[in-house]
Amino acid sequence: VVTDNLPAHKVDGVKRAIEAVGARLIYLAPYAPDFNPIENLWSKLKGHLRAVEARTAEALHKAIAQGLSLITLQHVRNWFTHGCYCA
C-alpha cells in the first residue's frame, strides 16, 4: 500500500492492519506531486487563498469555493498525464 505522510496514515493501527493481510506499507517522499497528483490541486488552491487574503471565516469559505471552481477538468487531466498515470 502506497500512502502519503499524513500523520493518520502512520499510526500503529494502520500499519498493523495493512501488514495483517500480508501487504506492505510504503510511504511517499514528503512532497511528491508526481506520485500524488492531488498535491497539485492543494498547491493551486493555497496559491489562490494567499492571493485573496481572506480575513474572516465567511470570506475564507467564499475564497475556498472560488478557488475550487478555478480547477478545471483540463487541470486534472494535465496533473495525471504529467505523473504518467494515463496517456
PDB file of C-alpha atoms in Angstrom:
ATOM      1  CA  VAL A   1       0.000   0.000   0.000  1.00  0.00           C
ATOM      2  CA  VAL A   2       1.497   3.317  -1.082  1.00  0.00           C
ATOM      3  CA  THR A   3       0.443   6.298   1.017  1.00  0.00           C
ATOM      4  CA  ASP A   4       1.428   9.859   1.716  1.00  0.00           C
ATOM      5  CA  ASN A   5       2.797  11.097   5.027  1.00  0.00           C
ATOM      6  CA  LEU A   6      -0.455  12.198   6.617  1.00  0.00           C
ATOM      7  CA  PRO A   7       0.002  11.541  10.360  1.00  0.00           C
ATOM      8  CA  ALA A   8      -3.224   9.498  10.437  1.00  0.00           C
ATOM      9  CA  HIS A   9      -1.620   7.070   7.970  1.00  0.00           C
ATOM     10  CA  LYS A  10       1.300   6.479  10.323  1.00  0.00           C
ATOM     11  CA  VAL A  11      -0.491   5.349  13.475  1.00  0.00           C
ATOM     12  CA  ASP A  12       0.282   1.820  14.659  1.00  0.00           C
ATOM     13  CA  GLY A  13      -3.217   0.512  13.968  1.00  0.00           C
ATOM     14  CA  VAL A  14      -2.982   1.343  10.274  1.00  0.00           C
ATOM     15  CA  LYS A  15       0.373  -0.359   9.842  1.00  0.00           C
ATOM     16  CA  ARG A  16      -0.769  -3.444  11.758  1.00  0.00           C
ATOM     17  CA  ALA A  17      -3.995  -3.730   9.756  1.00  0.00           C
ATOM     18  CA  ILE A  18      -2.162  -3.499   6.444  1.00  0.00           C
ATOM     19  CA  GLU A  19       0.527  -5.972   7.447  1.00  0.00           C
ATOM     20  CA  ALA A  20      -2.099  -8.358   8.906  1.00  0.00           C
ATOM     21  CA  VAL A  21      -3.408  -9.055   5.403  1.00  0.00           C
ATOM     22  CA  GLY A  22       0.080  -9.625   4.018  1.00  0.00           C
ATOM     23  CA  ALA A  23       0.530  -6.225   2.412  1.00  0.00           C
ATOM     24  CA  ARG A  24       3.460  -3.891   2.835  1.00  0.00           C
ATOM     25  CA  LEU A  25       3.271  -0.182   3.647  1.00  0.00           C
ATOM     26  CA  ILE A  26       5.343   2.241   1.567  1.00  0.00           C
ATOM     27  CA  TYR A  27       5.412   5.987   2.245  1.00  0.00           C
ATOM     28  CA  LEU A  28       5.863   8.546  -0.500  1.00  0.00           C
ATOM     29  CA  ALA A  29       8.508  11.223  -0.172  1.00  0.00           C
ATOM     30  CA  PRO A  30       7.237  14.126   1.991  1.00  0.00           C
ATOM     31  CA  TYR A  31       6.320  16.202  -1.068  1.00  0.00           C
ATOM     32  CA  ALA A  32       5.869  14.055  -4.151  1.00  0.00           C
ATOM     33  CA  PRO A  33       3.321  15.629  -6.522  1.00  0.00           C
ATOM     34  CA  ASP A  34       4.461  13.387  -9.382  1.00  0.00           C
ATOM     35  CA  PHE A  35       3.246  10.383  -7.411  1.00  0.00           C
ATOM     36  CA  ASN A  36       0.309  12.102  -5.710  1.00  0.00           C
ATOM     37  CA  PRO A  37      -1.492  14.394  -8.211  1.00  0.00           C
ATOM     38  CA  ILE A  38      -3.869  15.793  -5.566  1.00  0.00           C
ATOM     39  CA  GLU A  39      -0.885  17.773  -4.256  1.00  0.00           C
ATOM     40  CA  ASN A  40      -1.145  19.913  -7.391  1.00  0.00           C
ATOM     41  CA  LEU A  41      -4.742  20.763  -6.530  1.00  0.00           C
ATOM     42  CA  TRP A  42      -3.799  21.784  -2.986  1.00  0.00           C
ATOM     43  CA  SER A  43      -0.926  23.877  -4.312  1.00  0.00           C
ATOM     44  CA  LYS A  44      -3.202  25.725  -6.749  1.00  0.00           C
ATOM     45  CA  LEU A  45      -5.875  26.259  -4.087  1.00  0.00           C
ATOM     46  CA  LYS A  46      -3.374  27.516  -1.494  1.00  0.00           C
ATOM     47  CA  GLY A  47      -1.900  29.929  -4.043  1.00  0.00           C
ATOM     48  CA  HIS A  48      -5.377  31.325  -4.674  1.00  0.00           C
ATOM     49  CA  LEU A  49      -6.077  31.647  -0.939  1.00  0.00           C
ATOM     50  CA  ARG A  50      -2.800  33.502  -0.373  1.00  0.00           C
ATOM     51  CA  ALA A  51      -3.665  35.936  -3.169  1.00  0.00           C
ATOM     52  CA  VAL A  52      -7.196  36.556  -1.865  1.00  0.00           C
ATOM     53  CA  GLU A  53      -6.051  37.191   1.728  1.00  0.00           C
ATOM     54  CA  ALA A  54      -9.423  36.345   3.295  1.00  0.00           C
ATOM     55  CA  ARG A  55      -9.614  37.696   6.844  1.00  0.00           C
ATOM     56  CA  THR A  56     -12.928  36.307   8.082  1.00  0.00           C
ATOM     57  CA  ALA A  57     -14.401  32.809   8.174  1.00  0.00           C
ATOM     58  CA  GLU A  58     -17.088  33.843   5.690  1.00  0.00           C
ATOM     59  CA  ALA A  59     -14.530  35.328   3.304  1.00  0.00           C
ATOM     60  CA  LEU A  60     -12.404  32.197   3.625  1.00  0.00           C
ATOM     61  CA  HIS A  61     -15.352  29.922   2.793  1.00  0.00           C
ATOM     62  CA  LYS A  62     -16.106  32.023  -0.290  1.00  0.00           C
ATOM     63  CA  ALA A  63     -12.445  32.051  -1.312  1.00  0.00           C
ATOM     64  CA  ILE A  64     -12.222  28.256  -0.996  1.00  0.00           C
ATOM     65  CA  ALA A  65     -15.329  27.802  -3.150  1.00  0.00           C
ATOM     66  CA  GLN A  66     -13.974  30.265  -5.696  1.00  0.00           C
ATOM     67  CA  GLY A  67     -10.558  28.600  -5.693  1.00  0.00           C
ATOM     68  CA  LEU A  68     -12.046  25.152  -6.217  1.00  0.00           C
ATOM     69  CA  SER A  69     -14.158  26.465  -9.088  1.00  0.00           C
ATOM     70  CA  LEU A  70     -10.944  27.575 -10.826  1.00  0.00           C
ATOM     71  CA  ILE A  71      -9.758  23.973 -11.078  1.00  0.00           C
ATOM     72  CA  THR A  72     -10.841  22.588 -14.408  1.00  0.00           C
ATOM     73  CA  LEU A  73     -11.061  19.116 -15.836  1.00  0.00           C
ATOM     74  CA  GLN A  74      -8.090  20.055 -18.022  1.00  0.00           C
ATOM     75  CA  HIS A  75      -6.012  20.818 -14.906  1.00  0.00           C
ATOM     76  CA  VAL A  76      -6.803  17.365 -13.531  1.00  0.00           C
ATOM     77  CA  ARG A  77      -6.004  15.686 -16.844  1.00  0.00           C
ATOM     78  CA  ASN A  78      -2.689  17.534 -17.030  1.00  0.00           C
ATOM     79  CA  TRP A  79      -1.737  16.543 -13.482  1.00  0.00           C
ATOM     80  CA  PHE A  80      -2.428  12.880 -14.169  1.00  0.00           C
ATOM     81  CA  THR A  81      -0.727  12.953 -17.569  1.00  0.00           C
ATOM     82  CA  HIS A  82       2.348  14.661 -16.109  1.00  0.00           C
ATOM     83  CA  GLY A  83       2.529  11.957 -13.447  1.00  0.00           C
ATOM     84  CA  CYS A  84       2.299   9.288 -16.202  1.00  0.00           C
ATOM     85  CA  TYR A  85      -0.977   7.896 -14.837  1.00  0.00           C
ATOM     86  CA  CYS A  86      -2.597   7.952 -18.273  1.00  0.00           C
ATOM     87  CA  ALA A  87      -1.804   8.777 -21.877  1.00  0.00           C
TER      88      ALA A  87
END
